[in-house]
Coordinates of C-alpha atoms in Angstrom, one line a residue:
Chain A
X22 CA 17.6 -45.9 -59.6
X23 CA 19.8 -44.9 -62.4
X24 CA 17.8 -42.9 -64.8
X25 CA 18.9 -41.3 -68.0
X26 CA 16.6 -38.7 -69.6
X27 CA 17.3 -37.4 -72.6
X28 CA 15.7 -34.3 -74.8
X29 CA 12.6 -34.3 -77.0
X30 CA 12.8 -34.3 -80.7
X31 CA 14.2 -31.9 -83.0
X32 CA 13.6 -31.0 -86.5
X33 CA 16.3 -28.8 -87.9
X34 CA 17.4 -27.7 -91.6
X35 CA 20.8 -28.4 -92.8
X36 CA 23.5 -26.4 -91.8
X37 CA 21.8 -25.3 -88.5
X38 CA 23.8 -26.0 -85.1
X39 CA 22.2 -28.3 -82.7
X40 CA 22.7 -29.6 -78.7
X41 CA 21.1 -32.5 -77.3
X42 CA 21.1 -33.4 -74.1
X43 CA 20.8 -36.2 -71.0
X44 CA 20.6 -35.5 -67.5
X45 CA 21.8 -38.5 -65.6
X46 CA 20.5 -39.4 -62.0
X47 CA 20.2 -42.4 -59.5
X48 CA 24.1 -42.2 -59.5
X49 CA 27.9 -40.6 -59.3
X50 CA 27.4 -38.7 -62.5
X51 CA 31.0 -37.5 -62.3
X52 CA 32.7 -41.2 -61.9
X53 CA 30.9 -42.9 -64.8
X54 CA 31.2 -42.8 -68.5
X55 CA 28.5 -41.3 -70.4
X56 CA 27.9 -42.3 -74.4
X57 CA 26.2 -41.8 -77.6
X58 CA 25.0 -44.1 -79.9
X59 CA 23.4 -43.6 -83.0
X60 CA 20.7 -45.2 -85.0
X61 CA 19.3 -44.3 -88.6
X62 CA 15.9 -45.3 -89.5
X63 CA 15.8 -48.7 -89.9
X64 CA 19.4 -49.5 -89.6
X65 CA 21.4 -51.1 -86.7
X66 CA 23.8 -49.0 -83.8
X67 CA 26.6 -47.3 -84.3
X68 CA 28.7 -45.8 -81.5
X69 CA 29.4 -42.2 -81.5
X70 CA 31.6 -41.7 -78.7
X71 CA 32.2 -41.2 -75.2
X72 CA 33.0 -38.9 -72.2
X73 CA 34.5 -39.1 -68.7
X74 CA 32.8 -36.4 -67.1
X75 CA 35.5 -36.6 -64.1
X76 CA 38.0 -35.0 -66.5
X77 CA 36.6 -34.3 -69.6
X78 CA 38.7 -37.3 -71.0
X79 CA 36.6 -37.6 -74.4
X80 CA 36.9 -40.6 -77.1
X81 CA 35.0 -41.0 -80.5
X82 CA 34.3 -43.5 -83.4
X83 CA 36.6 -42.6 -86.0
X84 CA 33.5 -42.5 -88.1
X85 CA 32.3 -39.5 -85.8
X86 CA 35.6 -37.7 -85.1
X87 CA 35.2 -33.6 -86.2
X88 CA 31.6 -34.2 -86.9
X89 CA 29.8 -34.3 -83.5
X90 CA 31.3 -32.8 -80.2
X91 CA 30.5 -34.6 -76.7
X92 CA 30.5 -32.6 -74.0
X93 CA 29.1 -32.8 -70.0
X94 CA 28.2 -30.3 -67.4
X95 CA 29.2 -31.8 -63.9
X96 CA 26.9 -29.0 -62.3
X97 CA 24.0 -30.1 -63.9
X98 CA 24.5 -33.8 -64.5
X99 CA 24.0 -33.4 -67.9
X100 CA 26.2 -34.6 -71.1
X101 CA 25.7 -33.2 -74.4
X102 CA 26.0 -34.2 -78.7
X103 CA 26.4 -31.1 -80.2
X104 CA 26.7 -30.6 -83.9
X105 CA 27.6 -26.9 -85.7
X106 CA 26.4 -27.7 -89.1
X107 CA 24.0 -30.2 -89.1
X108 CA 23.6 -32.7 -92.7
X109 CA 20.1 -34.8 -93.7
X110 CA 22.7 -37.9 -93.0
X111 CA 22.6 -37.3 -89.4
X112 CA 19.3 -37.6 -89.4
X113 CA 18.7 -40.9 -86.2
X114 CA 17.5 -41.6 -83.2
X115 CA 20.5 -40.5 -80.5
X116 CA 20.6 -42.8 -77.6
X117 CA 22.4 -41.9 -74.2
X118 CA 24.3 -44.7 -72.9
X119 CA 26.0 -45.8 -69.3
X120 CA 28.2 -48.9 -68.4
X121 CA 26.9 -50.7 -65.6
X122 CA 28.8 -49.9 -62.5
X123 CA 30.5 -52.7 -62.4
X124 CA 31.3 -53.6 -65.9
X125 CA 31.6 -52.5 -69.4
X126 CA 28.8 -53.3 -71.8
X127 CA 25.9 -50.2 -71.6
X128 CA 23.3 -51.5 -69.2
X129 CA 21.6 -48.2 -69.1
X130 CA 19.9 -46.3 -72.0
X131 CA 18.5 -43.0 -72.5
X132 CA 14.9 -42.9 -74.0
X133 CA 16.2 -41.5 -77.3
X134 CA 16.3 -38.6 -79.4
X135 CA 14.7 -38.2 -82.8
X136 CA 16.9 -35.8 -85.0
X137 CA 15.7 -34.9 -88.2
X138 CA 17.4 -33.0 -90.7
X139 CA 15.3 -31.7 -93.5
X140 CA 15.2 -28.8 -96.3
Chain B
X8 CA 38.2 -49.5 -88.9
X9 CA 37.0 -52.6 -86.9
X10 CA 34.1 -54.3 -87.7
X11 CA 32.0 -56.9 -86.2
X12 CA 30.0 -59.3 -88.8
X13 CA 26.5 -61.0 -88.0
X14 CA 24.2 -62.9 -90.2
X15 CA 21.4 -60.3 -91.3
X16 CA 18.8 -62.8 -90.7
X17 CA 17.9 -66.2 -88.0
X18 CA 14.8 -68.1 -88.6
X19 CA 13.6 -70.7 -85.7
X20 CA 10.4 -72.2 -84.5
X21 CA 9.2 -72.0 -81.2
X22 CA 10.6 -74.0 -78.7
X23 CA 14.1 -74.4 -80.6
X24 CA 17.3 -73.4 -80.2
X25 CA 18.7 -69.9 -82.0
X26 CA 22.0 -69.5 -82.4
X27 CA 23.2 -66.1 -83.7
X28 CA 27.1 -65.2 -84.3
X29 CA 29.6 -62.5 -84.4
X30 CA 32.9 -62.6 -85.5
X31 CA 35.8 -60.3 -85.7
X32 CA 39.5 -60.4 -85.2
X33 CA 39.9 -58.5 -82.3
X34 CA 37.2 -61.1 -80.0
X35 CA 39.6 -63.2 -78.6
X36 CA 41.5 -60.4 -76.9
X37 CA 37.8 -58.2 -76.1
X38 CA 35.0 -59.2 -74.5
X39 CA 32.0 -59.0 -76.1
X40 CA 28.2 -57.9 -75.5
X41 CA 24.9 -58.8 -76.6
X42 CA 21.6 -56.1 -76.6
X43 CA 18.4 -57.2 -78.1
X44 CA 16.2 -54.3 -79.5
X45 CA 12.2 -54.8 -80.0
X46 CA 10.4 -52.1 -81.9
X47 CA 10.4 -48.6 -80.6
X48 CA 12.5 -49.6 -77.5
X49 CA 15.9 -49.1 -76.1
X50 CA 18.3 -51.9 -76.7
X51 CA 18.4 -54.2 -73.9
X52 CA 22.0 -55.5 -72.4
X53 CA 21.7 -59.4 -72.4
X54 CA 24.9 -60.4 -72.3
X55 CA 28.2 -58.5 -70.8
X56 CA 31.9 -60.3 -70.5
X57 CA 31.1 -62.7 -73.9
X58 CA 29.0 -65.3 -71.1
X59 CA 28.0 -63.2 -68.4
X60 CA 24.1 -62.8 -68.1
X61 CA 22.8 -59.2 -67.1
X62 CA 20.7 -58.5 -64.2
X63 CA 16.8 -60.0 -65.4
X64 CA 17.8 -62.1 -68.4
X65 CA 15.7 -65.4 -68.3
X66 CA 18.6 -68.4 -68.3
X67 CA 17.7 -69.5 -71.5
X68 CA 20.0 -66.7 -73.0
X69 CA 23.8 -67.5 -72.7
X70 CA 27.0 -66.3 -74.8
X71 CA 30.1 -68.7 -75.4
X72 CA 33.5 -67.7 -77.0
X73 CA 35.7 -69.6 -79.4
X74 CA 38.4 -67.4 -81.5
X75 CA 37.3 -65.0 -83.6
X76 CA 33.5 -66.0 -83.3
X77 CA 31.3 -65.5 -80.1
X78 CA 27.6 -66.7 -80.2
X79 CA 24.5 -66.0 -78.4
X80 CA 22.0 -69.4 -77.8
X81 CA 18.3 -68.9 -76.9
X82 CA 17.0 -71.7 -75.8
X83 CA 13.5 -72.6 -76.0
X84 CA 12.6 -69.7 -77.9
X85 CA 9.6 -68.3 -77.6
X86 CA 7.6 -65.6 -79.9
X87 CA 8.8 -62.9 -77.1
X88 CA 12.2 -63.4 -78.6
X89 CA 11.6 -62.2 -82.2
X90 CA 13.9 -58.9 -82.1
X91 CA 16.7 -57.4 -83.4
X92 CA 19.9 -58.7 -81.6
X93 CA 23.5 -57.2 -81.8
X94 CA 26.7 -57.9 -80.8
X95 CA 29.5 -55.0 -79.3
X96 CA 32.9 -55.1 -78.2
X97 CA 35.6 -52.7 -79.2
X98 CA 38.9 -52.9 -81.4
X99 CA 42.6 -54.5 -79.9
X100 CA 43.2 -51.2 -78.2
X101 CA 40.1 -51.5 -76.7
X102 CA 39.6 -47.6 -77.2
X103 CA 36.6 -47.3 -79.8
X104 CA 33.3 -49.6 -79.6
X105 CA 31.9 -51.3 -82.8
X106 CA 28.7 -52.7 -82.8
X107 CA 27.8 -55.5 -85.4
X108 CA 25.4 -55.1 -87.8
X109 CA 22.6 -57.0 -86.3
X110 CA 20.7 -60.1 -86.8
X111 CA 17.0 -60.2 -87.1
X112 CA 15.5 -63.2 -85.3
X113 CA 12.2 -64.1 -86.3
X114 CA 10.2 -67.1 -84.5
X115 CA 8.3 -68.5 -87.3

């Protein structure tokens, strides 16, 4: 069974750096892309970006790009959102996505991640 | 940067049909997607390939494709079916994914 787990809440101050993470399992971590997308309080999705963890091979939303970094540990099964400088805007639940194995369109979901960003 | 548009809101009565559409210019080259979201959960994937239904999706859910619009039908609603729907596909490079805006159905 594909399962994608995700870390627990975080409440951080702006400015301060922050990882998140999801530790995929049920499947060939290293063969399938791994996502983010986010979702501010009472607001729709927005897609953060991708990884391949095969190769690193890394895309993001424009409206993301220099503001998050995605990264995964092959060793660990585990992909990461990272920020270095958090802002009260990125305040959102963070989902954890996965294409279905045999098509595009995320079929698996993370529980989520709250993030919130406050003085 | 690419955007996908959906009406904020679709009203319907039990046991109607919903329709709830997407447009954007890049649709008839992508394929599109369709989640629904009910509070405090994980979207759902309903829809994959603009018409294809995913794995546990009752048959009264189905996606068609016509230009720049694609359109989810419910059939038969029922109160179950009051969520938050959206629409994904990604730009003519088919690089970065957009999701639309979303489109709150409520069964009256």
């Amino acid at each position: 069974e594909v399962q994608l787990v995700q870390s627990g809440a975080e409440v951080k101050k702006p400015g301060e750096s922050l990882n998140i993470s999801c530790k995929g399992s049920g499947y060939s971590f290293t063969t399938n892309w791994i996502g983010w997308v986010r979702q501010t309080p009472g607001k729709g999705l927005e897609w953060v970006g991708i990884i391949y963890p095969g190769d690193s091979d890394t895309r993001y939303s424009p409206s993301f790009e220099g503001q998050v970094t995605i990264s995964a540990d092959k060793s660990i099964t585990t992909a990461y959102l990272h920020w270095s400088s958090l802002k009260a805007s990125d305040t959102a639940m963070y989902y954890c996505v996965r294409r279905h194995d045999t098509y595009w369109g995320f079929a698996y979901w993370g529980q989520g991640t709250l993030v919130t960003v406050s003085s | 940067s690419y955007e996908l548009t959906q009406p904020p809101s679709v009203s319907v009565s039990p046991g109607q049909t919903a329709r709830i559409t997407c447009s954007g210019d890049a649709l008839p080259k992508q394929y599109s997607y369709w989640y629904h979201q009910k509070p405090g959960q994980a979207p759902v994937l309903l829809i994959y390939k603009d018409s294809e239904r995913s794995s546990g999706i009752p048959e009264r859910f189905s996606g068609s494709s016509s230009g720049t619009t694609v359109t989810l039908t419910i059939s038969g609603v029922q109160a179950e079916d009051e969520a938050d729907y959206y629409c994904q596909s990604t730009d003519n490079s088919g690089t970065y994914w957009v999701f639309g805006g979303g489109t709150k159905l409520t069964v009256l």
